[in-house]
PDB file of C-alpha atoms in Angstrom:
ATOM      1  CA  UNK J  29      33.095   5.136 -12.479  1.00  0.00           C
ATOM      2  CA  UNK J  30      36.412   5.298 -10.759  1.00  0.00           C
ATOM      3  CA  UNK J  31      36.539   5.770  -6.998  1.00  0.00           C
ATOM      4  CA  UNK J  32      38.533   8.302  -5.029  1.00  0.00           C
ATOM      5  CA  UNK J  33      38.659   7.884  -1.278  1.00  0.00           C
ATOM      6  CA  UNK J  34      39.373  10.905   0.887  1.00  0.00           C
ATOM      7  CA  UNK J  35      40.061  10.537   4.590  1.00  0.00           C
ATOM      8  CA  UNK J  36      39.109  11.742   7.094  1.00  0.00           C
ATOM      9  CA  UNK J  37      35.705  13.120   6.223  1.00  0.00           C
ATOM     10  CA  UNK J  38      35.688  15.354   9.287  1.00  0.00           C
ATOM     11  CA  UNK J  39      38.434  16.473  11.623  1.00  0.00           C
ATOM     12  CA  UNK J  40      38.638  18.892  14.509  1.00  0.00           C
ATOM     13  CA  UNK J  41      42.036  20.009  15.679  1.00  0.00           C
ATOM     14  CA  UNK J  42      43.539  22.556  18.011  1.00  0.00           C
ATOM     15  CA  UNK J  43      45.274  25.684  16.805  1.00  0.00           C
ATOM     16  CA  UNK J  44      48.945  25.123  16.198  1.00  0.00           C
ATOM     17  CA  UNK J  45      48.674  21.439  15.411  1.00  0.00           C
ATOM     18  CA  UNK J  46      49.014  19.782  12.010  1.00  0.00           C
ATOM     19  CA  UNK J  47      46.429  17.749  10.155  1.00  0.00           C
ATOM     20  CA  UNK J  48      46.992  15.296   7.334  1.00  0.00           C
ATOM     21  CA  UNK J  49      44.330  14.533   4.729  1.00  0.00           C
ATOM     22  CA  UNK J  50      44.693  11.542   2.436  1.00  0.00           C
ATOM     23  CA  UNK J  51      43.403  11.125  -1.080  1.00  0.00           C
ATOM     24  CA  UNK J  52      43.512   7.693  -2.684  1.00  0.00           C
ATOM     25  CA  UNK J  53      42.516   6.523  -6.129  1.00  0.00           C
ATOM     26  CA  UNK J  54      41.172   3.058  -5.453  1.00  0.00           C
ATOM     27  CA  UNK J  55      40.926   1.496  -8.884  1.00  0.00           C
ATOM     28  CA  UNK J  56      43.118   3.542 -11.160  1.00  0.00           C
ATOM     29  CA  UNK J  57      46.497   5.194 -11.191  1.00  0.00           C
ATOM     30  CA  UNK J  58      46.566   8.943 -10.964  1.00  0.00           C
ATOM     31  CA  UNK J  59      49.731  10.731 -11.948  1.00  0.00           C
ATOM     32  CA  UNK J  60      47.969  13.989 -11.267  1.00  0.00           C
ATOM     33  CA  UNK J  61      45.809  14.931  -8.316  1.00  0.00           C
ATOM     34  CA  UNK J  62      44.290  18.258  -7.410  1.00  0.00           C
ATOM     35  CA  UNK J  63      43.589  19.821  -4.031  1.00  0.00           C
ATOM     36  CA  UNK J  64      40.772  22.304  -3.658  1.00  0.00           C
ATOM     37  CA  UNK J  65      39.420  24.432  -0.876  1.00  0.00           C
ATOM     38  CA  UNK J  66      35.787  25.398  -0.764  1.00  0.00           C
ATOM     39  CA  UNK J  67      34.247  28.088   1.401  1.00  0.00           C
ATOM     40  CA  UNK J  68      30.553  27.892   2.320  1.00  0.00           C
ATOM     41  CA  UNK J  69      28.276  28.397  -0.661  1.00  0.00           C
ATOM     42  CA  UNK J  70      31.207  29.158  -2.945  1.00  0.00           C
ATOM     43  CA  UNK J  71      32.937  27.471  -5.807  1.00  0.00           C
ATOM     44  CA  UNK J  72      36.036  25.351  -5.608  1.00  0.00           C
ATOM     45  CA  UNK J  73      39.334  27.142  -5.287  1.00  0.00           C
ATOM     46  CA  UNK J  74      42.264  25.197  -6.664  1.00  0.00           C
ATOM     47  CA  UNK J  75      45.094  25.167  -4.163  1.00  0.00           C
ATOM     48  CA  UNK J  76      47.645  23.017  -5.903  1.00  0.00           C
ATOM     49  CA  UNK J  77      48.286  20.391  -8.528  1.00  0.00           C
ATOM     50  CA  UNK J  78      50.078  17.325  -7.283  1.00  0.00           C
ATOM     51  CA  UNK J  79      52.178  15.259  -9.672  1.00  0.00           C
ATOM     52  CA  UNK J  80      53.493  11.863  -8.682  1.00  0.00           C
ATOM     53  CA  UNK J  81      57.173  11.909  -7.967  1.00  0.00           C
ATOM     54  CA  UNK J  82      57.640  15.634  -8.262  1.00  0.00           C
ATOM     55  CA  UNK J  83      56.911  18.811  -6.355  1.00  0.00           C
ATOM     56  CA  UNK J  84      53.392  20.142  -6.295  1.00  0.00           C
ATOM     57  CA  UNK J  85      52.496  23.239  -8.259  1.00  0.00           C
ATOM     58  CA  UNK J  86      50.787  25.764  -6.026  1.00  0.00           C
ATOM     59  CA  UNK J  87      48.326  28.389  -7.138  1.00  0.00           C
ATOM     60  CA  UNK J  88      49.079  32.033  -6.507  1.00  0.00           C
ATOM     61  CA  UNK J  89      48.446  33.036  -2.934  1.00  0.00           C
ATOM     62  CA  UNK J  90      48.611  29.517  -1.490  1.00  0.00           C
ATOM     63  CA  UNK J  91      51.388  29.075   1.060  1.00  0.00           C
ATOM     64  CA  UNK J  92      53.344  25.982   0.131  1.00  0.00           C
ATOM     65  CA  UNK J  93      54.996  25.780   3.542  1.00  0.00           C
ATOM     66  CA  UNK J  94      51.625  25.769   5.243  1.00  0.00           C
ATOM     67  CA  UNK J  95      49.870  23.357   2.925  1.00  0.00           C
ATOM     68  CA  UNK J  96      52.315  20.529   2.355  1.00  0.00           C
ATOM     69  CA  UNK J  97      51.478  18.174  -0.474  1.00  0.00           C
ATOM     70  CA  UNK J  98      53.073  14.817  -1.046  1.00  0.00           C
ATOM     71  CA  UNK J  99      52.310  12.517  -3.969  1.00  0.00           C
ATOM     72  CA  UNK J 100      54.591   9.611  -3.306  1.00  0.00           C
ATOM     73  CA  UNK J 101      52.726   6.960  -5.266  1.00  0.00           C
ATOM     74  CA  UNK J 102      50.370   6.679  -8.214  1.00  0.00           C
ATOM     75  CA  UNK J 103      47.395   6.152  -5.923  1.00  0.00           C
ATOM     76  CA  UNK J 104      48.031   8.412  -2.955  1.00  0.00           C
ATOM     77  CA  UNK J 105      48.394  12.134  -2.375  1.00  0.00           C
ATOM     78  CA  UNK J 106      48.369  13.803   1.013  1.00  0.00           C
ATOM     79  CA  UNK J 107      47.698  17.353   2.102  1.00  0.00           C
ATOM     80  CA  UNK J 108      49.084  18.407   5.469  1.00  0.00           C
ATOM     81  CA  UNK J 109      47.836  21.628   7.002  1.00  0.00           C
ATOM     82  CA  UNK J 110      50.668  22.719   9.272  1.00  0.00           C
ATOM     83  CA  UNK J 111      50.325  24.931  12.325  1.00  0.00           C
ATOM     84  CA  UNK J 112      46.606  25.154  11.747  1.00  0.00           C
ATOM     85  CA  UNK J 113      44.706  28.335  12.559  1.00  0.00           C
ATOM     86  CA  UNK J 114      40.954  28.878  12.828  1.00  0.00           C
ATOM     87  CA  UNK J 115      40.993  30.634   9.449  1.00  0.00           C
ATOM     88  CA  UNK J 116      42.153  27.354   7.909  1.00  0.00           C
ATOM     89  CA  UNK J 117      38.783  25.860   8.781  1.00  0.00           C
ATOM     90  CA  UNK J 118      37.186  24.911   5.506  1.00  0.00           C
ATOM     91  CA  UNK J 119      36.051  22.091   3.248  1.00  0.00           C
ATOM     92  CA  UNK J 120      38.960  20.504   1.407  1.00  0.00           C
ATOM     93  CA  UNK J 121      38.364  18.361  -1.675  1.00  0.00           C
ATOM     94  CA  UNK J 122      40.779  16.283  -3.684  1.00  0.00           C
ATOM     95  CA  UNK J 123      40.414  14.947  -7.173  1.00  0.00           C
ATOM     96  CA  UNK J 124      42.421  12.448  -9.146  1.00  0.00           C
ATOM     97  CA  UNK J 125      42.865  12.629 -12.883  1.00  0.00           C
ATOM     98  CA  UNK J 126      42.326   9.493 -14.882  1.00  0.00           C
ATOM     99  CA  UNK J 127      44.123  10.051 -18.154  1.00  0.00           C
ATOM    100  CA  UNK J 128      42.551   6.898 -19.535  1.00  0.00           C
ATOM    101  CA  UNK J 129      39.132   8.539 -19.602  1.00  0.00           C
ATOM    102  CA  UNK J 130      40.283  12.175 -19.434  1.00  0.00           C
ATOM    103  CA  UNK J 131      38.207  12.782 -16.359  1.00  0.00           C
ATOM    104  CA  UNK J 132      38.874  13.921 -12.813  1.00  0.00           C
ATOM    105  CA  UNK J 133      37.195  11.956 -10.052  1.00  0.00           C
ATOM    106  CA  UNK J 134      36.504  13.591  -6.724  1.00  0.00           C
ATOM    107  CA  UNK J 135      36.825  12.540  -3.129  1.00  0.00           C
ATOM    108  CA  UNK J 136      33.988  13.180  -0.722  1.00  0.00           C
ATOM    109  CA  UNK J 137      35.776  16.067   0.934  1.00  0.00           C
ATOM    110  CA  UNK J 138      37.165  16.768   4.391  1.00  0.00           C
ATOM    111  CA  UNK J 139      35.544  19.224   6.758  1.00  0.00           C
ATOM    112  CA  UNK J 140      38.364  20.746   8.802  1.00  0.00           C
ATOM    113  CA  UNK J 141      37.549  22.718  11.923  1.00  0.00           C
ATOM    114  CA  UNK J 142      40.357  24.378  13.839  1.00  0.00           C
ATOM    115  CA  UNK J 143      39.492  25.416  17.381  1.00  0.00           C
TER     116      UNK J 143
ATOM    117  CA  UNK M   6      42.106  34.409 -20.016  1.00  0.00           C
ATOM    118  CA  UNK M   7      40.085  31.270 -19.631  1.00  0.00           C
ATOM    119  CA  UNK M   8      36.919  31.682 -17.595  1.00  0.00           C
ATOM    120  CA  UNK M   9      33.568  30.094 -16.885  1.00  0.00           C
ATOM    121  CA  UNK M  10      30.438  32.080 -16.110  1.00  0.00           C
ATOM    122  CA  UNK M  11      27.312  30.729 -14.509  1.00  0.00           C
ATOM    123  CA  UNK M  12      24.984  33.746 -14.599  1.00  0.00           C
ATOM    124  CA  UNK M  13      22.416  32.362 -12.187  1.00  0.00           C
ATOM    125  CA  UNK M  14      23.553  32.143  -8.590  1.00  0.00           C
ATOM    126  CA  UNK M  15      20.315  30.639  -7.353  1.00  0.00           C
ATOM    127  CA  UNK M  16      17.333  29.073  -9.129  1.00  0.00           C
ATOM    128  CA  UNK M  17      14.087  27.769  -7.686  1.00  0.00           C
ATOM    129  CA  UNK M  18      11.799  25.512  -9.679  1.00  0.00           C
ATOM    130  CA  UNK M  19       8.752  23.449  -8.868  1.00  0.00           C
ATOM    131  CA  UNK M  20       8.989  19.696  -8.884  1.00  0.00           C
ATOM    132  CA  UNK M  21       8.096  18.385 -12.308  1.00  0.00           C
ATOM    133  CA  UNK M  22       9.010  21.604 -14.064  1.00  0.00           C
ATOM    134  CA  UNK M  23      11.751  21.828 -16.653  1.00  0.00           C
ATOM    135  CA  UNK M  24      15.170  23.174 -15.802  1.00  0.00           C
ATOM    136  CA  UNK M  25      17.929  24.966 -17.643  1.00  0.00           C
ATOM    137  CA  UNK M  26      21.159  26.050 -15.989  1.00  0.00           C
ATOM    138  CA  UNK M  27      23.332  28.371 -18.000  1.00  0.00           C
ATOM    139  CA  UNK M  28      27.056  28.157 -18.529  1.00  0.00           C
ATOM    140  CA  UNK M  29      29.216  30.356 -20.747  1.00  0.00           C
ATOM    141  CA  UNK M  30      32.926  29.972 -21.203  1.00  0.00           C
ATOM    142  CA  UNK M  31      35.842  31.897 -22.573  1.00  0.00           C
ATOM    143  CA  UNK M  32      38.488  29.732 -24.124  1.00  0.00           C
ATOM    144  CA  UNK M  33      40.857  29.949 -27.062  1.00  0.00           C
ATOM    145  CA  UNK M  34      40.008  26.609 -28.614  1.00  0.00           C
ATOM    146  CA  UNK M  35      37.322  23.956 -28.420  1.00  0.00           C
ATOM    147  CA  UNK M  36      37.343  23.020 -24.770  1.00  0.00           C
ATOM    148  CA  UNK M  37      36.448  19.973 -22.822  1.00  0.00           C
ATOM    149  CA  UNK M  38      33.307  20.864 -20.847  1.00  0.00           C
ATOM    150  CA  UNK M  39      31.857  19.354 -17.708  1.00  0.00           C
ATOM    151  CA  UNK M  40      28.873  19.660 -15.414  1.00  0.00           C
ATOM    152  CA  UNK M  41      29.196  18.487 -11.824  1.00  0.00           C
ATOM    153  CA  UNK M  42      26.645  18.273  -9.018  1.00  0.00           C
ATOM    154  CA  UNK M  43      27.415  18.682  -5.337  1.00  0.00           C
ATOM    155  CA  UNK M  44      25.057  17.792  -2.503  1.00  0.00           C
ATOM    156  CA  UNK M  45      25.555  19.602   0.818  1.00  0.00           C
ATOM    157  CA  UNK M  46      28.759  18.565   2.555  1.00  0.00           C
ATOM    158  CA  UNK M  47      29.655  16.149  -0.205  1.00  0.00           C
ATOM    159  CA  UNK M  48      32.175  15.865  -2.967  1.00  0.00           C
ATOM    160  CA  UNK M  49      31.356  16.337  -6.624  1.00  0.00           C
ATOM    161  CA  UNK M  50      29.709  13.940  -9.018  1.00  0.00           C
ATOM    162  CA  UNK M  51      30.092  14.212 -12.753  1.00  0.00           C
ATOM    163  CA  UNK M  52      26.771  14.625 -14.548  1.00  0.00           C
ATOM    164  CA  UNK M  53      28.093  14.741 -18.091  1.00  0.00           C
ATOM    165  CA  UNK M  54      30.966  15.888 -20.243  1.00  0.00           C
ATOM    166  CA  UNK M  55      31.616  17.062 -23.782  1.00  0.00           C
ATOM    167  CA  UNK M  56      34.820  16.386 -25.630  1.00  0.00           C
ATOM    168  CA  UNK M  57      33.825  16.315 -29.296  1.00  0.00           C
ATOM    169  CA  UNK M  58      31.231  14.963 -31.689  1.00  0.00           C
ATOM    170  CA  UNK M  59      27.505  15.244 -31.066  1.00  0.00           C
ATOM    171  CA  UNK M  60      26.862  18.582 -29.424  1.00  0.00           C
ATOM    172  CA  UNK M  61      23.927  17.264 -27.397  1.00  0.00           C
ATOM    173  CA  UNK M  62      25.286  15.207 -24.545  1.00  0.00           C
ATOM    174  CA  UNK M  63      23.292  12.863 -22.358  1.00  0.00           C
ATOM    175  CA  UNK M  64      24.274  12.427 -18.736  1.00  0.00           C
ATOM    176  CA  UNK M  65      23.185  10.671 -15.607  1.00  0.00           C
ATOM    177  CA  UNK M  66      19.979  11.333 -13.682  1.00  0.00           C
ATOM    178  CA  UNK M  67      18.146  12.451 -16.793  1.00  0.00           C
ATOM    179  CA  UNK M  68      20.322  15.501 -17.457  1.00  0.00           C
ATOM    180  CA  UNK M  69      21.525  16.652 -20.841  1.00  0.00           C
ATOM    181  CA  UNK M  70      23.599  19.559 -22.069  1.00  0.00           C
ATOM    182  CA  UNK M  71      24.118  21.184 -25.428  1.00  0.00           C
ATOM    183  CA  UNK M  72      27.403  22.640 -26.630  1.00  0.00           C
ATOM    184  CA  UNK M  73      26.895  25.716 -28.781  1.00  0.00           C
ATOM    185  CA  UNK M  74      30.170  26.946 -30.169  1.00  0.00           C
ATOM    186  CA  UNK M  75      28.671  30.130 -31.627  1.00  0.00           C
ATOM    187  CA  UNK M  76      27.390  31.147 -28.210  1.00  0.00           C
ATOM    188  CA  UNK M  77      30.273  29.717 -26.173  1.00  0.00           C
ATOM    189  CA  UNK M  78      27.671  28.002 -24.066  1.00  0.00           C
ATOM    190  CA  UNK M  79      27.129  24.618 -22.489  1.00  0.00           C
ATOM    191  CA  UNK M  80      23.730  24.820 -20.811  1.00  0.00           C
ATOM    192  CA  UNK M  81      22.430  22.001 -18.648  1.00  0.00           C
ATOM    193  CA  UNK M  82      18.819  20.872 -18.999  1.00  0.00           C
ATOM    194  CA  UNK M  83      16.393  18.465 -17.462  1.00  0.00           C
ATOM    195  CA  UNK M  84      12.793  18.024 -18.684  1.00  0.00           C
ATOM    196  CA  UNK M  85      11.275  17.268 -15.287  1.00  0.00           C
ATOM    197  CA  UNK M  86      12.972  18.116 -12.021  1.00  0.00           C
ATOM    198  CA  UNK M  87      12.755  15.871  -8.963  1.00  0.00           C
ATOM    199  CA  UNK M  88      13.044  17.050  -5.367  1.00  0.00           C
ATOM    200  CA  UNK M  89      16.276  15.093  -5.065  1.00  0.00           C
ATOM    201  CA  UNK M  90      17.858  17.313  -7.735  1.00  0.00           C
ATOM    202  CA  UNK M  91      18.182  20.148  -5.212  1.00  0.00           C
ATOM    203  CA  UNK M  92      21.935  20.732  -5.008  1.00  0.00           C
ATOM    204  CA  UNK M  93      24.771  22.937  -6.208  1.00  0.00           C
ATOM    205  CA  UNK M  94      25.694  22.646  -9.865  1.00  0.00           C
ATOM    206  CA  UNK M  95      29.089  23.561 -11.264  1.00  0.00           C
ATOM    207  CA  UNK M  96      30.159  24.012 -14.841  1.00  0.00           C
ATOM    208  CA  UNK M  97      33.846  23.501 -15.592  1.00  0.00           C
ATOM    209  CA  UNK M  98      36.189  23.801 -18.534  1.00  0.00           C
ATOM    210  CA  UNK M  99      39.313  21.759 -19.024  1.00  0.00           C
ATOM    211  CA  UNK M 100      42.207  24.175 -18.933  1.00  0.00           C
ATOM    212  CA  UNK M 101      44.273  21.909 -21.192  1.00  0.00           C
ATOM    213  CA  UNK M 102      48.001  21.584 -20.897  1.00  0.00           C
ATOM    214  CA  UNK M 103      49.738  18.643 -19.355  1.00  0.00           C
ATOM    215  CA  UNK M 104      48.095  19.062 -15.963  1.00  0.00           C
ATOM    216  CA  UNK M 105      44.510  19.251 -17.251  1.00  0.00           C
ATOM    217  CA  UNK M 106      43.493  21.848 -14.659  1.00  0.00           C
ATOM    218  CA  UNK M 107      39.758  22.561 -14.490  1.00  0.00           C
ATOM    219  CA  UNK M 108      38.452  26.120 -14.627  1.00  0.00           C
ATOM    220  CA  UNK M 109      35.299  26.387 -12.504  1.00  0.00           C
ATOM    221  CA  UNK M 110      32.181  28.460 -12.609  1.00  0.00           C
ATOM    222  CA  UNK M 111      30.895  29.884  -9.343  1.00  0.00           C
ATOM    223  CA  UNK M 112      28.030  27.440  -9.240  1.00  0.00           C
ATOM    224  CA  UNK M 113      24.245  27.597  -9.346  1.00  0.00           C
ATOM    225  CA  UNK M 114      22.254  26.597  -6.313  1.00  0.00           C
ATOM    226  CA  UNK M 115      19.066  24.775  -7.251  1.00  0.00           C
ATOM    227  CA  UNK M 116      16.079  24.640  -4.916  1.00  0.00           C
ATOM    228  CA  UNK M 117      13.054  22.504  -5.757  1.00  0.00           C
ATOM    229  CA  UNK M 118       9.606  23.349  -4.428  1.00  0.00           C
ATOM    230  CA  UNK M 119       7.207  20.469  -3.797  1.00  0.00           C
TER     231      UNK M 119
END
């Protein structure tokens, strides 16, 4: 199957700083990528849909100025958590949609801890 | 509204026993249906998917699922569970539209007793 690389897998940052998470589709082009947040022992919560070359579509309740998404190429989307707070600590997962096989492939996730 | 229900939050089975994880959906048309597995601290791996055709779908790791339109269900089954199957299982429905957003169930946590 197709491979999606998400980096970093773990990051610890100080309150008030910003953290960038990258999501790359390694062997296919993804015009659409999705960013999720997952709390412990809970399901995935869709934060935003990222479309290459256009602005991301954010789900209700997700602050677009806090969670900046950039999808500048067909293989890369980034999520930047700005002015991080401890409550932003979570597991963030990206997925990339392969329209060729009508399937979304997932990255391995990023464990963000804000101290 | 589109929704996915996984009625069982947690299931424990003995190794070698059969398994069935339930999934019910609410959707206005025939959906695309998926089952994913997530190991602790990991991303998600697709077990199987249903788009059309044969309603019994075979997946990886010995899993299968059956689409039943009359019951709006897509239950996941495995004849004999292995200890390595212990994980979180998510059912998802393709929300259609241009962005193909997935609608997720809350997940079922599977524990396997030796």
